[in-house]
Amino acid sequence: EPLRVFATGGCHVDPNIRHLEGAEAFDTANILVDFEGGVVASIDVCRKAVYGYDQRAELLGTEGMMQSENLFPTTVRKATADWFGHADKPHDFFMNRYAVAYETETAAFARAITDGAQVPVDGWDGVRSLRLPPAPGERGPPGGRGGIDEITP
């Protein structure tokens, strides 16, 4: 379970959004989440990546590493004297990026309704997420830092 969150952000890429309220005016943010047992998660986000929508995850541990890469429309790669990489940009629409997740979620919901199976995520997961400190620019302690017990929905 998360214990503490520190979040900070700003408008560094798109000056056209500076007039928006709260966190909507941020195009770049960094988040640190302290978990029980000393694990720390680091999240870096930016609304703009010139090469397409970028969403990756990485887990580092004392016995190895695990990565989740961007999803691309094809597996085609391009290689030249100056560059090697995917020929396509990553999927840029959430329905394309998360199609399998939506199918899996819908199937789990159907099993819960028809067979009484447990759902992988329940209402308590939603309640716990609301107890986390808010995004930069939203209500919360000065500097965006606070313990889970200090901030309630």
C-alpha positions as CSV (number, residue, x, y, z in Angstrom):
1,E,0.0,0.0,0.0
2,P,1.2,3.5,-0.7
3,L,2.2,5.6,2.3
4,R,3.3,9.0,0.9
5,V,3.2,10.8,-2.4
6,F,5.3,13.7,-3.6
7,A,4.2,15.4,-6.8
8,T,5.5,18.5,-8.6
9,G,4.9,19.8,-12.1
10,G,4.9,22.8,-14.3
11,C,4.3,24.2,-17.8
12,H,7.5,23.7,-19.7
13,V,6.4,22.6,-23.2
14,D,3.1,24.3,-24.2
15,P,2.7,27.9,-23.1
16,N,-0.9,27.8,-24.5
17,I,-2.1,25.9,-21.4
18,R,-0.7,28.1,-18.7
19,H,-4.0,29.9,-18.3
20,L,-5.8,26.7,-17.3
21,E,-6.8,26.0,-13.7
22,G,-4.8,23.7,-11.3
23,A,-3.0,20.7,-12.7
24,E,-4.5,21.2,-16.1
25,A,-1.9,24.0,-16.6
26,F,0.9,21.4,-16.2
27,D,2.4,19.7,-19.2
28,T,5.2,18.0,-17.2
29,A,5.1,16.3,-13.8
30,N,7.2,14.1,-11.6
31,I,5.7,11.9,-8.9
32,L,7.3,9.8,-6.2
33,V,5.3,7.2,-4.2
34,D,6.6,5.7,-1.0
35,F,5.3,2.2,-0.3
36,E,5.3,0.0,2.7
37,G,8.6,-1.9,3.0
38,G,10.7,1.0,1.5
39,V,9.8,0.6,-2.1
40,V,9.7,3.9,-4.1
41,A,7.9,4.3,-7.4
42,S,8.9,7.2,-9.7
43,I,6.5,8.5,-12.4
44,D,7.6,11.0,-15.0
45,V,5.0,12.4,-17.4
46,C,4.9,14.9,-20.2
47,R,2.0,15.8,-22.5
48,K,4.4,16.0,-25.5
49,A,6.8,13.5,-27.0
50,V,7.8,14.5,-30.6
51,Y,8.0,10.8,-31.6
52,G,4.5,10.0,-30.5
53,Y,2.7,8.9,-27.3
54,D,5.3,7.5,-24.9
55,Q,4.2,5.3,-22.0
56,R,6.8,2.9,-20.5
57,A,7.2,1.3,-17.2
58,E,10.3,-0.2,-15.6
59,L,10.8,-2.1,-12.3
60,L,14.3,-2.4,-10.9
61,G,15.2,-4.8,-8.1
62,T,18.1,-6.6,-6.5
63,E,17.5,-9.7,-8.6
64,G,16.6,-8.2,-11.9
65,M,14.6,-5.8,-14.0
66,M,11.3,-5.8,-15.8
67,Q,10.1,-3.4,-18.6
68,S,6.9,-2.6,-20.3
69,E,7.4,-0.9,-23.6
70,N,5.2,1.2,-25.8
71,L,2.8,-0.5,-28.1
72,F,3.3,0.1,-31.8
73,P,0.9,-0.5,-34.8
74,T,3.4,-2.9,-36.4
75,T,6.6,-4.8,-35.5
76,V,8.4,-3.2,-38.4
77,R,11.8,-1.7,-37.6
78,K,13.9,0.6,-39.7
79,A,17.7,0.5,-39.8
80,T,19.9,3.1,-41.5
81,A,23.5,4.3,-41.0
82,D,22.1,7.0,-38.7
83,W,19.2,5.3,-36.9
84,F,17.7,2.0,-35.7
85,G,14.2,1.7,-34.3
86,H,10.5,1.3,-34.9
87,A,9.3,2.4,-38.3
88,D,6.0,3.6,-36.7
89,K,5.3,5.9,-33.9
90,P,3.6,4.4,-30.8
91,H,-0.2,4.1,-30.7
92,D,-1.5,7.6,-30.0
93,F,-5.1,6.9,-29.0
94,F,-6.1,5.2,-25.7
95,M,-8.5,2.8,-27.3
96,N,-5.7,1.4,-29.4
97,R,-3.2,1.3,-26.5
98,Y,-5.6,-0.4,-24.1
99,A,-7.8,-2.5,-26.3
100,V,-6.6,-5.8,-24.7
101,A,-7.1,-4.3,-21.2
102,Y,-10.6,-3.2,-22.0
103,E,-11.4,-6.7,-23.3
104,T,-10.0,-8.3,-20.2
105,E,-11.9,-6.0,-17.9
106,T,-15.1,-6.6,-19.7
107,A,-14.6,-10.4,-19.6
108,A,-13.9,-10.2,-15.8
109,F,-17.0,-8.2,-15.3
110,A,-19.1,-10.7,-17.2
111,R,-17.6,-13.6,-15.2
112,A,-18.5,-11.7,-12.0
113,I,-22.1,-11.3,-13.1
114,T,-22.7,-14.7,-14.6
115,D,-20.5,-16.9,-12.4
116,G,-20.0,-14.9,-9.2
117,A,-16.3,-14.7,-9.8
118,Q,-14.1,-12.2,-7.9
119,V,-13.3,-9.0,-9.8
120,P,-9.6,-8.2,-10.0
121,V,-10.2,-4.5,-9.0
122,D,-13.1,-3.5,-6.6
123,G,-14.6,-0.5,-5.1
124,W,-12.1,-0.5,-2.2
125,D,-9.3,0.0,-4.7
126,G,-11.0,3.1,-5.9
127,V,-11.4,4.4,-2.3
128,R,-7.7,3.8,-1.6
129,S,-6.8,5.7,-4.7
130,L,-8.9,8.7,-3.5
131,R,-6.9,8.7,-0.2
132,L,-3.7,9.4,-2.1
133,P,-2.5,13.0,-2.2
134,P,-3.9,14.9,-5.2
135,A,-2.1,15.9,-8.4
136,P,0.0,19.1,-8.4
137,G,-2.1,22.2,-8.3
138,E,-5.0,20.4,-6.6
139,R,-6.0,20.6,-2.9
140,G,-3.5,19.2,-0.5
141,P,-0.5,20.1,1.7
142,P,2.0,22.7,0.6
143,G,4.5,21.4,-1.9
144,G,2.2,18.4,-2.8
145,R,3.8,16.2,-0.2
146,G,1.8,14.3,2.4
147,G,1.1,11.0,4.1
148,I,-1.9,8.9,3.3
149,D,-3.3,9.5,6.7
150,E,-3.0,13.3,6.3
151,I,-5.1,13.5,3.2
152,T,-8.7,12.2,3.0
153,P,-11.2,12.5,0.2
